[in-house]
Amino acid sequence: MEITIKILIGVIAFLHLYIMYFEMFAWTTKGKKVFNNFPKDLFEPTKSMAANQGLYNGFLAAGLLWTFFITNLEWSNNIALFFLACVAIAGGYGAMTVSRKILFVQTVPALLTIALILL
C-alpha cells in the first residue's frame, strides 16, 4: 500500500510540475491550444497572472516531493495529507470556477491518495 501511495503522490507532484511549467513558461503558446474558450487576445496581458498561478502549483509539487525525503512515516504522511488537501481544495475551486475537468484531474486523485493514507 505504501508503494501505491508513493506512486500516486509522485504522479500528482509531476502533474503540478507540468502545470507550473505550462502556466509559467508556455502560457502564450500552449495556453491558446488548451484553453480554446479563453479569448486569444488575453493570453499576453494575463501572462504574469498565469505565472503567479504556476508558481503556486510549483509549491504544491515541492511539498509533495518533500514527503519522499522525510524518513519518519508519520511525519511524511502528515505532510502529504496537508499538501494533498491543498491540491483537492484548489481542484475543487477550479472545477467550480473554470472547468469540471479539473475535478477529475486534480481533486479525485488527491482525495483517493488521502483515503489510502488514512486507511
PDB file of C-alpha atoms in Angstrom:
ATOM      1  CA  MET A   1       0.000   0.000   0.000  1.00  0.00           C
ATOM      2  CA  GLU A   2       2.857   2.353   0.839  1.00  0.00           C
ATOM      3  CA  ILE A   3       4.318   1.945  -2.660  1.00  0.00           C
ATOM      4  CA  THR A   4       0.936   2.715  -4.252  1.00  0.00           C
ATOM      5  CA  ILE A   5       0.652   5.860  -2.128  1.00  0.00           C
ATOM      6  CA  LYS A   6       4.149   6.988  -3.133  1.00  0.00           C
ATOM      7  CA  ILE A   7       3.387   6.391  -6.812  1.00  0.00           C
ATOM      8  CA  LEU A   8       0.171   8.427  -6.571  1.00  0.00           C
ATOM      9  CA  ILE A   9       1.968  11.236  -4.741  1.00  0.00           C
ATOM     10  CA  GLY A  10       4.657  11.202  -7.447  1.00  0.00           C
ATOM     11  CA  VAL A  11       2.071  11.357 -10.241  1.00  0.00           C
ATOM     12  CA  ILE A  12       0.237  14.242  -8.554  1.00  0.00           C
ATOM     13  CA  ALA A  13       3.530  16.084  -7.959  1.00  0.00           C
ATOM     14  CA  PHE A  14       4.523  15.569 -11.599  1.00  0.00           C
ATOM     15  CA  LEU A  15       1.141  16.897 -12.733  1.00  0.00           C
ATOM     16  CA  HIS A  16       1.672  20.066 -10.701  1.00  0.00           C
ATOM     17  CA  LEU A  17       5.198  20.469 -12.048  1.00  0.00           C
ATOM     18  CA  TYR A  18       3.717  20.280 -15.541  1.00  0.00           C
ATOM     19  CA  ILE A  19       1.031  22.829 -14.619  1.00  0.00           C
ATOM     20  CA  MET A  20       3.777  25.064 -13.226  1.00  0.00           C
ATOM     21  CA  TYR A  21       5.760  24.798 -16.464  1.00  0.00           C
ATOM     22  CA  PHE A  22       2.670  25.360 -18.569  1.00  0.00           C
ATOM     23  CA  GLU A  23       1.472  28.433 -16.657  1.00  0.00           C
ATOM     24  CA  MET A  24       4.888  29.995 -16.117  1.00  0.00           C
ATOM     25  CA  PHE A  25       6.618  29.319 -19.430  1.00  0.00           C
ATOM     26  CA  ALA A  26       4.112  28.169 -22.065  1.00  0.00           C
ATOM     27  CA  TRP A  27       1.050  30.280 -21.290  1.00  0.00           C
ATOM     28  CA  THR A  28       1.129  32.289 -24.507  1.00  0.00           C
ATOM     29  CA  THR A  29       1.991  29.310 -26.736  1.00  0.00           C
ATOM     30  CA  LYS A  30       0.340  26.108 -25.479  1.00  0.00           C
ATOM     31  CA  GLY A  31      -2.252  28.012 -23.494  1.00  0.00           C
ATOM     32  CA  LYS A  32      -4.099  29.034 -26.616  1.00  0.00           C
ATOM     33  CA  LYS A  33      -4.459  25.383 -27.606  1.00  0.00           C
ATOM     34  CA  VAL A  34      -5.517  24.133 -24.171  1.00  0.00           C
ATOM     35  CA  PHE A  35      -7.869  26.963 -23.215  1.00  0.00           C
ATOM     36  CA  ASN A  36      -9.627  27.413 -26.540  1.00  0.00           C
ATOM     37  CA  ASN A  37     -12.641  29.134 -24.888  1.00  0.00           C
ATOM     38  CA  PHE A  38     -10.376  31.870 -23.496  1.00  0.00           C
ATOM     39  CA  PRO A  39     -10.071  34.893 -25.831  1.00  0.00           C
ATOM     40  CA  LYS A  40      -6.789  34.671 -27.733  1.00  0.00           C
ATOM     41  CA  ASP A  41      -6.019  38.347 -27.210  1.00  0.00           C
ATOM     42  CA  LEU A  42      -5.993  37.933 -23.413  1.00  0.00           C
ATOM     43  CA  PHE A  43      -3.122  35.464 -23.154  1.00  0.00           C
ATOM     44  CA  GLU A  44      -0.365  38.066 -23.370  1.00  0.00           C
ATOM     45  CA  PRO A  45      -1.983  40.502 -20.857  1.00  0.00           C
ATOM     46  CA  THR A  46      -2.599  37.644 -18.374  1.00  0.00           C
ATOM     47  CA  LYS A  47       0.893  36.163 -18.708  1.00  0.00           C
ATOM     48  CA  SER A  48       2.102  37.381 -15.289  1.00  0.00           C
ATOM     49  CA  MET A  49      -1.127  36.257 -13.596  1.00  0.00           C
ATOM     50  CA  ALA A  50      -0.736  32.776 -15.076  1.00  0.00           C
ATOM     51  CA  ALA A  51       2.914  32.679 -13.998  1.00  0.00           C
ATOM     52  CA  ASN A  52       1.855  33.512 -10.453  1.00  0.00           C
ATOM     53  CA  GLN A  53      -0.630  30.626 -10.510  1.00  0.00           C
ATOM     54  CA  GLY A  54       2.108  28.398 -11.879  1.00  0.00           C
ATOM     55  CA  LEU A  55       4.375  29.293  -9.001  1.00  0.00           C
ATOM     56  CA  TYR A  56       1.717  28.129  -6.532  1.00  0.00           C
ATOM     57  CA  ASN A  57       1.446  24.841  -8.400  1.00  0.00           C
ATOM     58  CA  GLY A  58       5.207  24.515  -8.102  1.00  0.00           C
ATOM     59  CA  PHE A  59       4.933  24.915  -4.334  1.00  0.00           C
ATOM     60  CA  LEU A  60       2.317  22.152  -4.210  1.00  0.00           C
ATOM     61  CA  ALA A  61       4.642  19.879  -6.189  1.00  0.00           C
ATOM     62  CA  ALA A  62       7.601  20.759  -3.944  1.00  0.00           C
ATOM     63  CA  GLY A  63       5.594  19.931  -0.830  1.00  0.00           C
ATOM     64  CA  LEU A  64       4.544  16.578  -2.237  1.00  0.00           C
ATOM     65  CA  LEU A  65       8.089  15.765  -3.369  1.00  0.00           C
ATOM     66  CA  TRP A  66       9.375  16.737   0.082  1.00  0.00           C
ATOM     67  CA  THR A  67       7.488  13.749   1.505  1.00  0.00           C
ATOM     68  CA  PHE A  68       9.895  11.403  -0.303  1.00  0.00           C
ATOM     69  CA  PHE A  69      12.774  12.743   1.813  1.00  0.00           C
ATOM     70  CA  ILE A  70      11.097  12.511   5.225  1.00  0.00           C
ATOM     71  CA  THR A  71      12.201   9.281   6.870  1.00  0.00           C
ATOM     72  CA  ASN A  72       9.588   9.271   9.646  1.00  0.00           C
ATOM     73  CA  LEU A  73       6.466   7.676   8.114  1.00  0.00           C
ATOM     74  CA  GLU A  74       4.054   9.536  10.401  1.00  0.00           C
ATOM     75  CA  TRP A  75       5.534  12.930   9.502  1.00  0.00           C
ATOM     76  CA  SER A  76       5.760  12.023   5.829  1.00  0.00           C
ATOM     77  CA  ASN A  77       2.072  11.098   5.844  1.00  0.00           C
ATOM     78  CA  ASN A  78       1.110  14.278   7.717  1.00  0.00           C
ATOM     79  CA  ILE A  79       2.948  16.496   5.242  1.00  0.00           C
ATOM     80  CA  ALA A  80       1.465  14.531   2.336  1.00  0.00           C
ATOM     81  CA  LEU A  81      -2.037  14.914   3.795  1.00  0.00           C
ATOM     82  CA  PHE A  82      -1.595  18.665   4.098  1.00  0.00           C
ATOM     83  CA  PHE A  83      -0.396  19.168   0.516  1.00  0.00           C
ATOM     84  CA  LEU A  84      -2.911  16.688  -0.907  1.00  0.00           C
ATOM     85  CA  ALA A  85      -5.684  18.566   0.896  1.00  0.00           C
ATOM     86  CA  CYS A  86      -4.395  21.794  -0.674  1.00  0.00           C
ATOM     87  CA  VAL A  87      -4.479  20.126  -4.104  1.00  0.00           C
ATOM     88  CA  ALA A  88      -8.004  18.792  -3.509  1.00  0.00           C
ATOM     89  CA  ILE A  89      -9.317  22.177  -2.354  1.00  0.00           C
ATOM     90  CA  ALA A  90      -7.655  24.029  -5.240  1.00  0.00           C
ATOM     91  CA  GLY A  91      -9.002  21.436  -7.662  1.00  0.00           C
ATOM     92  CA  GLY A  92     -12.497  21.745  -6.230  1.00  0.00           C
ATOM     93  CA  TYR A  93     -12.398  25.505  -6.578  1.00  0.00           C
ATOM     94  CA  GLY A  94     -11.050  25.216 -10.112  1.00  0.00           C
ATOM     95  CA  ALA A  95     -13.800  22.760 -11.002  1.00  0.00           C
ATOM     96  CA  MET A  96     -16.436  25.195  -9.752  1.00  0.00           C
ATOM     97  CA  THR A  97     -14.978  28.287 -11.400  1.00  0.00           C
ATOM     98  CA  VAL A  98     -13.069  27.147 -14.501  1.00  0.00           C
ATOM     99  CA  SER A  99     -13.800  23.617 -15.743  1.00  0.00           C
ATOM    100  CA  ARG A 100     -15.341  20.428 -14.340  1.00  0.00           C
ATOM    101  CA  LYS A 101     -12.422  18.549 -15.869  1.00  0.00           C
ATOM    102  CA  ILE A 102     -10.206  19.877 -13.070  1.00  0.00           C
ATOM    103  CA  LEU A 103     -12.263  17.874 -10.582  1.00  0.00           C
ATOM    104  CA  PHE A 104     -11.156  14.628 -12.227  1.00  0.00           C
ATOM    105  CA  VAL A 105      -7.591  15.678 -12.968  1.00  0.00           C
ATOM    106  CA  GLN A 106      -6.713  17.202  -9.573  1.00  0.00           C
ATOM    107  CA  THR A 107      -9.339  16.613  -6.895  1.00  0.00           C
ATOM    108  CA  VAL A 108     -10.184  12.944  -7.395  1.00  0.00           C
ATOM    109  CA  PRO A 109      -6.553  11.686  -7.404  1.00  0.00           C
ATOM    110  CA  ALA A 110      -5.748  13.794  -4.335  1.00  0.00           C
ATOM    111  CA  LEU A 111      -8.824  12.524  -2.450  1.00  0.00           C
ATOM    112  CA  LEU A 112      -8.057   8.936  -3.429  1.00  0.00           C
ATOM    113  CA  THR A 113      -4.489   9.282  -2.134  1.00  0.00           C
ATOM    114  CA  ILE A 114      -5.733  10.898   1.096  1.00  0.00           C
ATOM    115  CA  ALA A 115      -8.137   7.968   1.595  1.00  0.00           C
ATOM    116  CA  LEU A 116      -5.332   5.453   1.074  1.00  0.00           C
ATOM    117  CA  ILE A 117      -3.068   7.235   3.565  1.00  0.00           C
ATOM    118  CA  LEU A 118      -5.823   7.307   6.175  1.00  0.00           C
ATOM    119  CA  LEU A 119      -6.625   3.580   5.792  1.00  0.00           C
TER     120      LEU A 119
END
